[in-house]
């Protein structure tokens, strides 16, 4: 970010906030409450959670306006760099007897003209059956349900994992206190997080939601967008096993991504 850009946006931000303080006649005590909320969320390690809940979706909407490829969605506070590189057949790292229904997440990745793209990296992370993330919440092995894998020669990808439930963000910390004061609940709809990388295309960060799921229209982070809701199919008959020997039943979520050139 150039100094010129910083000057433009910070001066405007300060002006907007000063006008806001006059509009609401913010008292000195109220000003301190506001700064304490920010300081407390940093002390609780919730600064990313706090800002992401209220503001990150606006930034992705702004970048989506100019995108030709698939829409992006918020990264959220729980991404970790360096997830394990998986080998074929792709199965997300998980505990023995990881709870949750089996989910195959699959689809195809192409460019905006529809040309399939081999060797695209997908970096997937999602919550476990209790709605908790590894590397963040204690008592879960590091990198559980976090992994990187690639599309094949025809641009297809498929990974086996478990179906995550709707997720309740931490509600006992400073972010939760603000949401409680607003009378809001703490839930996000069930979702998969993904980053997609290829040297010739712009890296994208998105989330996929499950059609018909709870909280799709009242996500605490307000991050659900139409193009990101995919159909979850329940497979429980041998007629569903056209070419593959998989153990029934399982869920399947198909989503085709389009990447935007650099
Ligand atoms: C937020 C986003 C997520 O995807 C998540 O899993 C938890 C919290 C957020 O916006 O704060
Ligand atoms: Fe999440």
Short mmCIF file of C-alpha atoms and ligand atoms in Angstrom, two decimals:
data_model
loop_
_atom_site.label_atom_id
_atom_site.label_comp_id
_atom_site.label_asym_id
_atom_site.label_seq_id
_atom_site.Cartn_x
_atom_site.Cartn_y
_atom_site.Cartn_z
CA UNK A 1 0.00 0.00 0.00
CA UNK A 2 1.59 3.30 -1.08
CA UNK A 3 1.90 6.24 1.32
CA UNK A 4 -0.32 8.22 -1.01
CA UNK A 5 -3.09 5.62 -0.77
CA UNK A 6 -2.65 5.43 3.02
CA UNK A 7 -2.99 9.22 3.22
CA UNK A 8 -6.16 9.19 1.09
CA UNK A 9 -7.96 6.43 2.98
CA UNK A 10 -6.79 7.21 6.51
CA UNK A 11 -7.66 10.88 6.24
CA UNK A 12 -11.13 9.95 5.01
CA UNK A 13 -11.56 7.29 7.70
CA UNK A 14 -10.62 9.76 10.44
CA UNK A 15 -13.04 12.32 9.02
CA UNK A 16 -15.88 9.76 8.82
CA UNK A 17 -15.28 8.68 12.43
CA UNK A 18 -15.06 12.26 13.68
CA UNK A 19 -18.36 13.09 11.94
CA UNK A 20 -19.87 9.92 13.44
CA UNK A 21 -18.78 10.98 16.97
CA UNK A 22 -20.45 14.35 16.56
CA UNK A 23 -23.59 12.80 15.08
CA UNK A 24 -24.02 10.52 18.12
CA UNK A 25 -22.51 12.95 20.65
CA UNK A 26 -20.09 10.26 21.82
CA UNK A 27 -19.08 10.92 25.44
CA UNK A 28 -15.57 10.47 26.77
CA UNK A 29 -16.68 7.30 28.62
CA UNK A 30 -18.21 5.88 25.45
CA UNK A 31 -15.02 6.63 23.56
CA UNK A 32 -13.06 4.61 26.16
CA UNK A 33 -15.54 1.72 25.93
CA UNK A 34 -14.87 1.58 22.19
CA UNK A 35 -11.08 1.66 22.49
CA UNK A 36 -11.24 -0.95 25.29
CA UNK A 37 -13.22 -3.33 23.04
CA UNK A 38 -10.40 -3.19 20.50
CA UNK A 39 -7.67 -3.50 23.13
CA UNK A 40 -9.51 -6.40 24.84
CA UNK A 41 -9.97 -8.27 21.57
CA UNK A 42 -6.23 -8.00 20.89
CA UNK A 43 -5.42 -9.23 24.41
CA UNK A 44 -7.81 -12.18 23.88
CA UNK A 45 -6.25 -12.99 20.48
CA UNK A 46 -9.58 -12.10 18.85
CA UNK A 47 -8.59 -9.09 16.79
CA UNK A 48 -8.96 -10.98 13.53
CA UNK A 49 -12.27 -12.51 14.63
CA UNK A 50 -13.63 -9.11 15.66
CA UNK A 51 -12.75 -7.34 12.42
CA UNK A 52 -13.59 -10.31 10.17
CA UNK A 53 -17.10 -10.67 11.63
CA UNK A 54 -17.97 -7.06 10.96
CA UNK A 55 -15.92 -5.96 7.96
CA UNK A 56 -14.17 -8.65 5.90
CA UNK A 57 -17.21 -9.47 3.73
CA UNK A 58 -17.31 -5.86 2.53
CA UNK A 59 -13.74 -6.19 1.21
CA UNK A 60 -14.56 -9.41 -0.67
CA UNK A 61 -17.69 -7.84 -2.19
CA UNK A 62 -15.56 -4.95 -3.45
CA UNK A 63 -12.97 -7.27 -5.03
CA UNK A 64 -15.72 -9.51 -6.51
CA UNK A 65 -17.15 -6.58 -8.50
CA UNK A 66 -14.15 -6.63 -10.85
CA UNK A 67 -13.67 -10.42 -10.95
CA UNK A 68 -14.48 -12.53 -13.97
CA UNK A 69 -13.83 -15.87 -12.26
CA UNK A 70 -15.66 -17.54 -9.35
CA UNK A 71 -16.58 -15.25 -6.46
CA UNK A 72 -14.41 -14.94 -3.40
CA UNK A 73 -15.53 -15.06 0.22
CA UNK A 74 -13.92 -14.07 3.49
CA UNK A 75 -10.81 -15.89 4.70
CA UNK A 76 -11.95 -15.63 8.33
CA UNK A 77 -9.59 -15.74 11.28
CA UNK A 78 -8.57 -19.42 11.20
CA UNK A 79 -6.41 -19.93 8.09
CA UNK A 80 -2.92 -21.34 8.71
CA UNK A 81 -0.06 -21.27 6.20
CA UNK A 82 1.69 -24.57 5.40
CA UNK A 83 -1.03 -27.27 5.52
CA UNK A 84 0.18 -30.81 4.69
CA UNK A 85 0.57 -31.71 1.00
CA UNK A 86 -1.68 -34.74 0.46
CA UNK A 87 -0.99 -37.66 -1.86
CA UNK A 88 -3.49 -39.53 -4.04
CA UNK A 89 -6.18 -40.60 -3.33
CA UNK A 90 -6.73 -37.37 -1.42
CA UNK A 91 -8.10 -37.73 2.11
CA UNK A 92 -8.04 -34.81 4.54
CA UNK A 93 -5.82 -35.40 7.61
CA UNK A 94 -8.09 -36.67 10.36
CA UNK A 95 -8.19 -38.64 13.58
CA UNK A 96 -8.93 -42.36 13.59
CA UNK A 97 -12.74 -42.45 13.82
CA UNK A 98 -13.07 -38.73 13.09
CA UNK A 99 -16.73 -37.97 13.78
CA UNK A 100 -18.98 -36.66 11.01
CA UNK A 101 -20.60 -37.94 7.82
CA UNK A 102 -18.27 -38.75 4.94
CA UNK A 103 -18.10 -35.98 2.34
CA UNK A 104 -16.51 -36.10 -1.10
CA UNK A 105 -15.75 -32.57 -2.29
CA UNK A 106 -15.13 -32.54 -6.00
CA UNK A 107 -15.34 -30.55 -9.19
CA UNK A 108 -13.34 -29.05 -11.99
CA UNK A 109 -11.17 -25.94 -12.25
CA UNK A 110 -10.91 -23.99 -15.48
CA UNK A 111 -10.00 -20.53 -16.69
CA UNK A 112 -12.66 -17.93 -17.52
CA UNK A 113 -12.87 -19.31 -21.11
CA UNK A 114 -13.61 -22.80 -19.81
CA UNK A 115 -10.17 -24.32 -20.47
CA UNK A 116 -9.55 -26.97 -17.76
CA UNK A 117 -6.49 -26.32 -15.61
CA UNK A 118 -4.23 -29.14 -14.39
CA UNK A 119 -1.94 -28.83 -11.34
CA UNK A 120 -3.98 -26.17 -9.58
CA UNK A 121 -3.43 -26.26 -5.82
CA UNK A 122 -6.43 -26.31 -3.48
CA UNK A 123 -5.69 -25.46 0.16
CA UNK A 124 -8.75 -26.64 2.12
CA UNK A 125 -9.57 -26.11 5.79
CA UNK A 126 -12.76 -26.59 7.77
CA UNK A 127 -14.22 -27.26 11.19
CA UNK A 128 -14.63 -30.72 12.75
CA UNK A 129 -17.95 -32.26 13.85
CA UNK A 130 -17.92 -30.03 16.96
CA UNK A 131 -17.44 -26.90 14.86
CA UNK A 132 -13.82 -26.48 16.00
CA UNK A 133 -10.66 -25.81 13.98
CA UNK A 134 -7.27 -27.50 14.43
CA UNK A 135 -4.24 -25.28 15.19
CA UNK A 136 -6.69 -22.88 16.89
CA UNK A 137 -8.69 -24.83 19.42
CA UNK A 138 -6.83 -27.01 21.92
CA UNK A 139 -7.08 -30.84 22.03
CA UNK A 140 -7.23 -31.29 18.25
CA UNK A 141 -4.09 -32.63 16.48
CA UNK A 142 -2.31 -29.94 14.46
CA UNK A 143 -3.40 -29.78 10.81
CA UNK A 144 -6.49 -31.94 11.39
CA UNK A 145 -8.90 -31.25 8.48
CA UNK A 146 -6.39 -28.98 6.77
CA UNK A 147 -4.67 -30.09 3.57
CA UNK A 148 -3.39 -29.17 0.12
CA UNK A 149 -3.97 -31.17 -3.07
CA UNK A 150 -4.08 -30.64 -6.84
CA UNK A 151 -6.30 -30.92 -9.88
CA UNK A 152 -5.51 -33.81 -12.26
CA UNK A 153 -4.50 -33.58 -15.93
CA UNK A 154 -8.11 -32.72 -16.92
CA UNK A 155 -8.63 -30.11 -14.22
CA UNK A 156 -10.66 -32.36 -11.89
CA UNK A 157 -10.18 -32.55 -8.15
CA UNK A 158 -11.66 -34.79 -5.47
CA UNK A 159 -10.96 -35.06 -1.76
CA UNK A 160 -12.54 -37.17 0.97
CA UNK A 161 -13.34 -35.44 4.24
CA UNK A 162 -16.20 -35.06 6.74
CA UNK A 163 -19.23 -32.79 6.55
CA UNK A 164 -18.74 -29.82 8.89
CA UNK A 165 -21.71 -28.54 10.91
CA UNK A 166 -22.84 -24.91 11.31
CA UNK A 167 -20.18 -23.20 13.35
CA UNK A 168 -20.58 -21.05 16.44
CA UNK A 169 -17.85 -18.43 16.72
CA UNK A 170 -16.26 -18.01 20.18
CA UNK A 171 -18.99 -16.29 22.20
CA UNK A 172 -17.36 -15.69 25.58
CA UNK A 173 -14.75 -13.18 24.48
CA UNK A 174 -14.93 -9.49 23.54
CA UNK A 175 -16.44 -10.19 20.09
CA UNK A 176 -19.19 -12.27 21.70
CA UNK A 177 -19.94 -9.48 24.18
CA UNK A 178 -20.48 -7.00 21.37
CA UNK A 179 -22.71 -9.43 19.45
CA UNK A 180 -24.73 -10.14 22.62
CA UNK A 181 -25.24 -6.41 23.17
CA UNK A 182 -26.59 -6.23 19.60
CA UNK A 183 -28.93 -9.15 20.29
CA UNK A 184 -27.29 -11.29 17.61
CA UNK A 185 -26.58 -15.03 17.55
CA UNK A 186 -23.09 -16.43 17.02
CA UNK A 187 -23.58 -18.91 14.18
CA UNK A 188 -22.09 -19.24 10.75
CA UNK A 189 -23.67 -21.72 8.31
CA UNK A 190 -21.67 -24.90 7.66
CA UNK A 191 -18.87 -24.13 5.22
CA UNK A 192 -15.63 -25.26 3.62
CA UNK A 193 -12.80 -22.77 3.30
CA UNK A 194 -10.52 -22.93 0.28
CA UNK A 195 -7.61 -21.06 -1.26
CA UNK A 196 -6.79 -21.82 -4.88
CA UNK A 197 -3.37 -21.25 -6.43
CA UNK A 198 -1.78 -21.49 -9.84
CA UNK A 199 1.25 -19.49 -10.99
CA UNK A 200 -0.59 -17.97 -13.97
CA UNK A 201 -3.87 -17.07 -12.23
CA UNK A 202 -4.78 -14.78 -9.43
CA UNK A 203 -4.87 -16.60 -6.08
CA UNK A 204 -8.40 -16.79 -4.73
CA UNK A 205 -9.85 -17.33 -1.25
CA UNK A 206 -13.40 -18.53 -0.96
CA UNK A 207 -15.93 -20.54 1.02
CA UNK A 208 -18.58 -22.99 -0.05
CA UNK A 209 -21.89 -23.38 1.69
CA UNK A 210 -24.41 -26.23 1.56
CA UNK A 211 -27.78 -25.58 -0.09
CA UNK A 212 -30.65 -25.77 2.40
CA UNK A 213 -28.32 -25.41 5.40
CA UNK A 214 -29.17 -23.48 8.53
CA UNK A 215 -28.04 -19.84 8.94
CA UNK A 216 -27.48 -19.25 5.21
CA UNK A 217 -29.56 -16.09 5.39
CA UNK A 218 -28.42 -14.85 8.79
CA UNK A 219 -24.71 -15.66 8.97
CA UNK A 220 -23.09 -13.80 11.89
CA UNK A 221 -20.25 -12.81 9.51
CA UNK A 222 -22.69 -11.90 6.69
CA UNK A 223 -20.44 -13.70 4.22
CA UNK A 224 -22.80 -15.97 2.23
CA UNK A 225 -23.18 -15.06 -1.45
CA UNK A 226 -25.42 -16.74 -4.03
CA UNK A 227 -22.69 -18.16 -6.26
CA UNK A 228 -21.11 -19.96 -3.31
CA UNK A 229 -24.02 -22.18 -2.25
CA UNK A 230 -23.55 -25.66 -3.69
CA UNK A 231 -25.89 -28.63 -3.71
CA UNK A 232 -25.13 -31.35 -1.20
CA UNK A 233 -26.09 -34.77 -2.58
CA UNK A 234 -26.67 -37.78 -0.33
CA UNK A 235 -25.55 -41.03 -1.97
CA UNK A 236 -26.93 -44.18 -0.40
CA UNK A 237 -27.63 -46.61 -3.22
CA UNK A 238 -25.31 -48.73 -5.31
CA UNK A 239 -26.78 -47.05 -8.40
CA UNK A 240 -24.91 -43.96 -7.20
CA UNK A 241 -21.59 -45.77 -7.60
CA UNK A 242 -21.13 -45.47 -11.31
CA UNK A 243 -17.42 -45.99 -11.68
CA UNK A 244 -16.05 -46.12 -8.19
CA UNK A 245 -16.09 -48.52 -5.26
CA UNK A 246 -16.86 -46.26 -2.32
CA UNK A 247 -18.47 -47.27 0.93
CA UNK A 248 -22.04 -46.03 1.27
CA UNK A 249 -23.55 -43.77 2.40
CA UNK A 250 -21.68 -40.55 1.73
CA UNK A 251 -22.36 -36.94 0.80
CA UNK A 252 -21.04 -35.26 -2.28
CA UNK A 253 -20.49 -31.56 -2.89
CA UNK A 254 -19.59 -30.55 -6.44
CA UNK A 255 -18.26 -27.12 -7.29
CA UNK A 256 -16.48 -25.93 -10.43
CA UNK A 257 -14.14 -22.98 -9.99
CA UNK A 258 -13.14 -20.49 -12.65
CA UNK A 259 -9.81 -18.75 -12.13
CA UNK A 260 -9.12 -15.17 -13.11
CA UNK A 261 -5.90 -14.62 -15.13
CA UNK A 262 -3.18 -12.52 -13.44
C1 LIG B 1 -15.33 -15.96 10.93
C2 LIG B 1 -15.29 -16.53 9.70
C3 LIG B 1 -15.17 -17.88 9.57
O1 LIG B 1 -15.15 -18.51 8.39
C4 LIG B 1 -15.09 -18.67 10.68
O2 LIG B 1 -14.98 -19.97 10.52
C5 LIG B 1 -15.13 -18.09 11.91
C6 LIG B 1 -15.25 -16.73 12.03
C7 LIG B 1 -15.40 -14.53 11.08
O3 LIG B 1 -15.75 -13.84 10.16
O4 LIG B 1 -15.10 -14.06 12.16
FE1 LIG B 2 -14.86 -20.93 9.05
#
